[in-house]
């Protein structure tokens, strides 16, 4: 695996709470993609952060990237039930769109 | 824009039979990717094409799997002599150019019985 200690994780939180998901990677990348996957659908990109960006925000989402420690995080502020999904980070070591995915985090937001 | 279209959504084959999965990428996208998703292995890269040319098939099992892109509007993934371990969701994706968003289809769930 090109990933560190990440295995498929499960997080369960209450609506309105904040949550952070972390991933670490072993191979060089200039970009980290964060995807969410809803049941029965393919992954959908939610935020893309490049190596020259330490932080990127999109609505209630915030991604960070630390190239020195080869790690990235995705935070969701004031989670909603509709945020329930599986979240993956992915790297693109060859800058071609060929992605290497982490194992993912199953996030459940309870009302 | 209907996104990446994959057909069929579900396919059941008997062990030893052939399965062909179809993908229509987003119009104007030059790169097409195939991935496989299982609970145990997660999302694994299989192969990709750029401008219809095969670029990297490093993730493809060598003996029974093949992929083609005969024109810019569709790609196929063929699995010969399917085995139960081939059961997975096969995802097709496309992107406009390198280092940009990769759009995924809904996938084809293949079940080999």
mmCIF file of C-alpha atoms in Angstrom:
data_model
loop_
_atom_site.group_PDB
_atom_site.id
_atom_site.type_symbol
_atom_site.label_atom_id
_atom_site.label_comp_id
_atom_site.label_asym_id
_atom_site.label_seq_id
_atom_site.Cartn_x
_atom_site.Cartn_y
_atom_site.Cartn_z
ATOM 1 C CA UNK A 1 0.000 0.000 0.000
ATOM 2 C CA UNK A 2 1.156 3.508 -0.678
ATOM 3 C CA UNK A 3 -0.608 4.644 2.391
ATOM 4 C CA UNK A 4 0.509 4.849 5.980
ATOM 5 C CA UNK A 5 -1.391 3.507 8.930
ATOM 6 C CA UNK A 6 -4.794 4.329 7.566
ATOM 7 C CA UNK A 7 -7.337 1.568 7.430
ATOM 8 C CA UNK A 8 -11.046 1.893 6.786
ATOM 9 C CA UNK A 9 -12.280 3.814 9.784
ATOM 10 C CA UNK A 10 -15.734 4.522 11.084
ATOM 11 C CA UNK A 11 -16.792 7.716 12.806
ATOM 12 C CA UNK A 12 -20.201 8.411 14.279
ATOM 13 C CA UNK A 13 -21.119 11.911 15.424
ATOM 14 C CA UNK A 14 -24.169 13.964 16.263
ATOM 15 C CA UNK A 15 -25.565 16.560 13.933
ATOM 16 C CA UNK A 16 -23.977 19.926 14.565
ATOM 17 C CA UNK A 17 -20.634 18.562 15.725
ATOM 18 C CA UNK A 18 -17.359 19.178 13.956
ATOM 19 C CA UNK A 19 -15.308 16.272 12.625
ATOM 20 C CA UNK A 20 -11.822 15.841 11.196
ATOM 21 C CA UNK A 21 -10.575 12.965 9.083
ATOM 22 C CA UNK A 22 -6.883 12.401 8.561
ATOM 23 C CA UNK A 23 -4.768 10.543 6.073
ATOM 24 C CA UNK A 24 -1.093 10.118 5.458
ATOM 25 C CA UNK A 25 0.625 9.051 2.279
ATOM 26 C CA UNK A 26 3.982 7.542 1.382
ATOM 27 C CA UNK A 27 4.622 8.643 -2.192
ATOM 28 C CA UNK A 28 5.269 12.143 -3.475
ATOM 29 C CA UNK A 29 2.250 14.047 -4.707
ATOM 30 C CA UNK A 30 1.525 17.591 -5.754
ATOM 31 C CA UNK A 31 -2.160 17.320 -5.061
ATOM 32 C CA UNK A 32 -4.522 15.566 -2.673
ATOM 33 C CA UNK A 33 -8.080 14.882 -3.707
ATOM 34 C CA UNK A 34 -10.840 14.367 -1.176
ATOM 35 C CA UNK A 35 -13.842 12.397 -2.401
ATOM 36 C CA UNK A 36 -17.112 11.418 -0.840
ATOM 37 C CA UNK A 37 -19.009 8.343 -1.894
ATOM 38 C CA UNK A 38 -22.681 7.853 -1.242
ATOM 39 C CA UNK A 39 -24.229 4.422 -1.245
ATOM 40 C CA UNK A 40 -24.691 3.090 -4.774
ATOM 41 C CA UNK A 41 -22.753 5.900 -6.413
ATOM 42 C CA UNK A 42 -19.232 6.549 -7.538
ATOM 43 C CA UNK A 43 -16.864 8.839 -5.640
ATOM 44 C CA UNK A 44 -17.460 12.554 -6.121
ATOM 45 C CA UNK A 45 -14.739 15.153 -5.641
ATOM 46 C CA UNK A 46 -15.457 17.546 -2.798
ATOM 47 C CA UNK A 47 -12.167 19.371 -2.439
ATOM 48 C CA UNK A 48 -8.795 19.332 -4.150
ATOM 49 C CA UNK A 49 -5.759 20.812 -2.432
ATOM 50 C CA UNK A 50 -2.427 21.389 -4.143
ATOM 51 C CA UNK A 51 1.052 21.341 -2.679
ATOM 52 C CA UNK A 52 1.323 25.133 -2.776
ATOM 53 C CA UNK A 53 -1.805 25.423 -0.617
ATOM 54 C CA UNK A 54 -1.624 24.632 3.076
ATOM 55 C CA UNK A 55 -5.351 25.049 3.531
ATOM 56 C CA UNK A 56 -8.407 25.160 1.320
ATOM 57 C CA UNK A 57 -12.000 25.845 2.224
ATOM 58 C CA UNK A 58 -15.269 25.093 0.485
ATOM 59 C CA UNK A 59 -18.403 25.900 2.430
ATOM 60 C CA UNK A 60 -18.312 23.838 5.631
ATOM 61 C CA UNK A 61 -15.325 21.847 4.396
ATOM 62 C CA UNK A 62 -11.710 22.603 5.179
ATOM 63 C CA UNK A 63 -8.757 20.641 3.854
ATOM 64 C CA UNK A 64 -5.159 20.935 4.927
ATOM 65 C CA UNK A 65 -2.028 19.573 3.353
ATOM 66 C CA UNK A 66 1.370 19.199 4.982
ATOM 67 C CA UNK A 67 3.823 18.005 2.375
ATOM 68 C CA UNK A 68 6.660 17.775 4.905
ATOM 69 C CA UNK A 69 4.798 15.171 6.943
ATOM 70 C CA UNK A 70 2.951 13.820 3.894
ATOM 71 C CA UNK A 71 -0.411 14.164 5.531
ATOM 72 C CA UNK A 72 -3.750 15.752 4.784
ATOM 73 C CA UNK A 73 -6.914 16.336 6.723
ATOM 74 C CA UNK A 74 -10.522 17.075 5.931
ATOM 75 C CA UNK A 75 -12.702 18.854 8.453
ATOM 76 C CA UNK A 76 -16.435 19.315 8.344
ATOM 77 C CA UNK A 77 -17.924 22.061 10.458
ATOM 78 C CA UNK A 78 -21.397 21.653 11.964
ATOM 79 C CA UNK A 79 -21.985 18.308 10.311
ATOM 80 C CA UNK A 80 -25.417 17.571 8.886
ATOM 81 C CA UNK A 81 -27.147 14.245 8.385
ATOM 82 C CA UNK A 82 -26.593 14.602 4.651
ATOM 83 C CA UNK A 83 -22.842 14.527 5.275
ATOM 84 C CA UNK A 84 -23.198 10.815 6.032
ATOM 85 C CA UNK A 85 -21.003 9.074 3.457
ATOM 86 C CA UNK A 86 -17.644 7.409 2.961
ATOM 87 C CA UNK A 87 -14.791 9.884 2.578
ATOM 88 C CA UNK A 88 -11.574 9.068 0.736
ATOM 89 C CA UNK A 89 -8.367 10.897 0.206
ATOM 90 C CA UNK A 90 -6.384 10.205 -2.942
ATOM 91 C CA UNK A 91 -3.022 11.195 -4.322
ATOM 92 C CA UNK A 92 -1.879 11.659 -7.894
ATOM 93 C CA UNK A 93 1.826 10.837 -7.878
ATOM 94 C CA UNK A 94 2.196 10.982 -11.652
ATOM 95 C CA UNK A 95 0.091 14.118 -12.267
ATOM 96 C CA UNK A 96 -1.954 12.175 -14.788
ATOM 97 C CA UNK A 97 -5.223 11.704 -12.957
ATOM 98 C CA UNK A 98 -4.233 8.171 -11.971
ATOM 99 C CA UNK A 99 -5.311 8.209 -8.339
ATOM 100 C CA UNK A 100 -4.178 6.151 -5.381
ATOM 101 C CA UNK A 101 -6.921 6.026 -2.781
ATOM 102 C CA UNK A 102 -6.718 5.659 0.950
ATOM 103 C CA UNK A 103 -8.942 3.160 2.698
ATOM 104 C CA UNK A 104 -11.549 5.727 3.578
ATOM 105 C CA UNK A 105 -13.615 6.853 6.544
ATOM 106 C CA UNK A 106 -17.237 5.870 7.002
ATOM 107 C CA UNK A 107 -18.864 8.923 8.539
ATOM 108 C CA UNK A 108 -22.295 8.654 10.106
ATOM 109 C CA UNK A 109 -24.012 11.823 11.274
ATOM 110 C CA UNK A 110 -26.930 11.146 13.582
ATOM 111 C CA UNK A 111 -29.843 13.536 14.078
ATOM 112 C CA UNK B 1 -24.045 16.737 -19.037
ATOM 113 C CA UNK B 2 -25.055 13.260 -17.911
ATOM 114 C CA UNK B 3 -21.691 12.567 -16.387
ATOM 115 C CA UNK B 4 -19.800 9.334 -16.892
ATOM 116 C CA UNK B 5 -22.236 6.630 -17.897
ATOM 117 C CA UNK B 6 -21.634 2.995 -17.083
ATOM 118 C CA UNK B 7 -23.681 0.068 -18.253
ATOM 119 C CA UNK B 8 -24.951 -2.249 -17.029
ATOM 120 C CA UNK B 9 -25.334 -1.131 -13.412
ATOM 121 C CA UNK B 10 -25.505 -4.722 -12.247
ATOM 122 C CA UNK B 11 -24.259 -7.890 -13.890
ATOM 123 C CA UNK B 12 -24.377 -11.469 -12.676
ATOM 124 C CA UNK B 13 -22.255 -14.033 -14.474
ATOM 125 C CA UNK B 14 -21.553 -17.683 -13.922
ATOM 126 C CA UNK B 15 -18.056 -18.762 -13.090
ATOM 127 C CA UNK B 16 -16.066 -19.156 -16.287
ATOM 128 C CA UNK B 17 -18.256 -16.851 -18.359
ATOM 129 C CA UNK B 18 -17.158 -13.618 -19.967
ATOM 130 C CA UNK B 19 -18.243 -10.179 -18.755
ATOM 131 C CA UNK B 20 -18.040 -6.933 -20.710
ATOM 132 C CA UNK B 21 -18.513 -3.628 -18.966
ATOM 133 C CA UNK B 22 -19.166 -0.392 -20.837
ATOM 134 C CA UNK B 23 -18.256 3.179 -20.118
ATOM 135 C CA UNK B 24 -19.138 6.432 -21.842
ATOM 136 C CA UNK B 25 -16.874 9.222 -20.596
ATOM 137 C CA UNK B 26 -17.852 12.855 -20.386
ATOM 138 C CA UNK B 27 -17.679 14.458 -23.802
ATOM 139 C CA UNK B 28 -14.440 16.346 -24.302
ATOM 140 C CA UNK B 29 -12.542 14.490 -21.619
ATOM 141 C CA UNK B 30 -9.259 13.110 -22.883
ATOM 142 C CA UNK B 31 -8.505 10.619 -20.108
ATOM 143 C CA UNK B 32 -10.509 7.539 -19.143
ATOM 144 C CA UNK B 33 -9.737 5.449 -16.068
ATOM 145 C CA UNK B 34 -10.951 2.106 -14.761
ATOM 146 C CA UNK B 35 -10.945 1.253 -11.046
ATOM 147 C CA UNK B 36 -12.172 -1.704 -9.036
ATOM 148 C CA UNK B 37 -13.719 -1.400 -5.587
ATOM 149 C CA UNK B 38 -14.093 -4.139 -3.007
ATOM 150 C CA UNK B 39 -14.556 -4.100 0.726
ATOM 151 C CA UNK B 40 -11.242 -5.861 1.292
ATOM 152 C CA UNK B 41 -8.997 -4.050 -1.232
ATOM 153 C CA UNK B 42 -10.754 -0.703 -1.401
ATOM 154 C CA UNK B 43 -10.449 1.371 -4.568
ATOM 155 C CA UNK B 44 -7.767 0.018 -6.892
ATOM 156 C CA UNK B 45 -6.549 1.497 -10.151
ATOM 157 C CA UNK B 46 -6.729 -0.864 -13.109
ATOM 158 C CA UNK B 47 -5.883 0.996 -16.313
ATOM 159 C CA UNK B 48 -6.204 4.265 -18.171
ATOM 160 C CA UNK B 49 -6.309 5.778 -21.633
ATOM 161 C CA UNK B 50 -5.437 9.225 -22.837
ATOM 162 C CA UNK B 51 -6.762 10.365 -26.210
ATOM 163 C CA UNK B 52 -7.866 6.749 -26.740
ATOM 164 C CA UNK B 53 -4.328 5.394 -26.393
ATOM 165 C CA UNK B 54 -3.579 2.937 -23.579
ATOM 166 C CA UNK B 55 -1.138 4.593 -21.209
ATOM 167 C CA UNK B 56 -0.901 2.543 -18.046
ATOM 168 C CA UNK B 57 -2.378 -0.885 -17.339
ATOM 169 C CA UNK B 58 -0.244 -1.621 -14.310
ATOM 170 C CA UNK B 59 -3.261 -2.486 -12.170
ATOM 171 C CA UNK B 60 -4.797 -4.965 -14.561
ATOM 172 C CA UNK B 61 -4.648 -8.661 -13.744
ATOM 173 C CA UNK B 62 -2.635 -9.856 -16.708
ATOM 174 C CA UNK B 63 -4.351 -12.966 -17.860
ATOM 175 C CA UNK B 64 -8.093 -12.451 -18.026
ATOM 176 C CA UNK B 65 -8.631 -8.699 -18.028
ATOM 177 C CA UNK B 66 -8.473 -6.418 -21.030
ATOM 178 C CA UNK B 67 -9.610 -2.881 -21.762
ATOM 179 C CA UNK B 68 -10.159 -1.055 -24.991
ATOM 180 C CA UNK B 69 -11.141 2.377 -26.145
ATOM 181 C CA UNK B 70 -12.171 2.094 -29.783
ATOM 182 C CA UNK B 71 -13.385 5.684 -29.988
ATOM 183 C CA UNK B 72 -13.504 8.779 -27.833
ATOM 184 C CA UNK B 73 -17.038 8.108 -26.676
ATOM 185 C CA UNK B 74 -16.685 4.704 -25.101
ATOM 186 C CA UNK B 75 -14.401 2.259 -23.384
ATOM 187 C CA UNK B 76 -14.902 -1.374 -22.466
ATOM 188 C CA UNK B 77 -13.473 -3.587 -19.776
ATOM 189 C CA UNK B 78 -13.630 -7.275 -20.580
ATOM 190 C CA UNK B 79 -13.086 -10.076 -18.109
ATOM 191 C CA UNK B 80 -12.704 -13.549 -19.539
ATOM 192 C CA UNK B 81 -13.398 -16.714 -17.603
ATOM 193 C CA UNK B 82 -14.748 -14.789 -14.620
ATOM 194 C CA UNK B 83 -13.963 -16.054 -11.157
ATOM 195 C CA UNK B 84 -15.736 -15.363 -7.837
ATOM 196 C CA UNK B 85 -12.823 -13.152 -6.758
ATOM 197 C CA UNK B 86 -13.629 -10.845 -9.693
ATOM 198 C CA UNK B 87 -16.842 -9.845 -7.928
ATOM 199 C CA UNK B 88 -16.556 -6.125 -7.270
ATOM 200 C CA UNK B 89 -17.838 -2.731 -8.295
ATOM 201 C CA UNK B 90 -16.017 -1.582 -11.402
ATOM 202 C CA UNK B 91 -15.792 2.184 -11.721
ATOM 203 C CA UNK B 92 -15.034 4.186 -14.815
ATOM 204 C CA UNK B 93 -13.845 7.772 -14.566
ATOM 205 C CA UNK B 94 -12.783 10.540 -16.901
ATOM 206 C CA UNK B 95 -10.949 13.824 -16.696
ATOM 207 C CA UNK B 96 -10.412 16.727 -19.045
ATOM 208 C CA UNK B 97 -6.680 16.969 -18.536
ATOM 209 C CA UNK B 98 -4.005 15.975 -16.086
ATOM 210 C CA UNK B 99 -4.111 17.219 -12.510
ATOM 211 C CA UNK B 100 -7.754 18.234 -12.647
ATOM 212 C CA UNK B 101 -10.951 16.788 -11.272
ATOM 213 C CA UNK B 102 -11.615 13.159 -12.058
ATOM 214 C CA UNK B 103 -15.308 12.379 -12.516
ATOM 215 C CA UNK B 104 -16.576 8.918 -11.680
ATOM 216 C CA UNK B 105 -19.518 6.968 -12.999
ATOM 217 C CA UNK B 106 -21.919 5.122 -10.724
ATOM 218 C CA UNK B 107 -20.145 1.845 -11.352
ATOM 219 C CA UNK B 108 -21.069 -1.644 -12.469
ATOM 220 C CA UNK B 109 -21.559 -4.187 -9.724
ATOM 221 C CA UNK B 110 -20.285 -7.508 -11.032
ATOM 222 C CA UNK B 111 -21.263 -10.655 -9.182
ATOM 223 C CA UNK B 112 -19.734 -13.962 -10.231
ATOM 224 C CA UNK B 113 -21.665 -16.979 -8.963
#
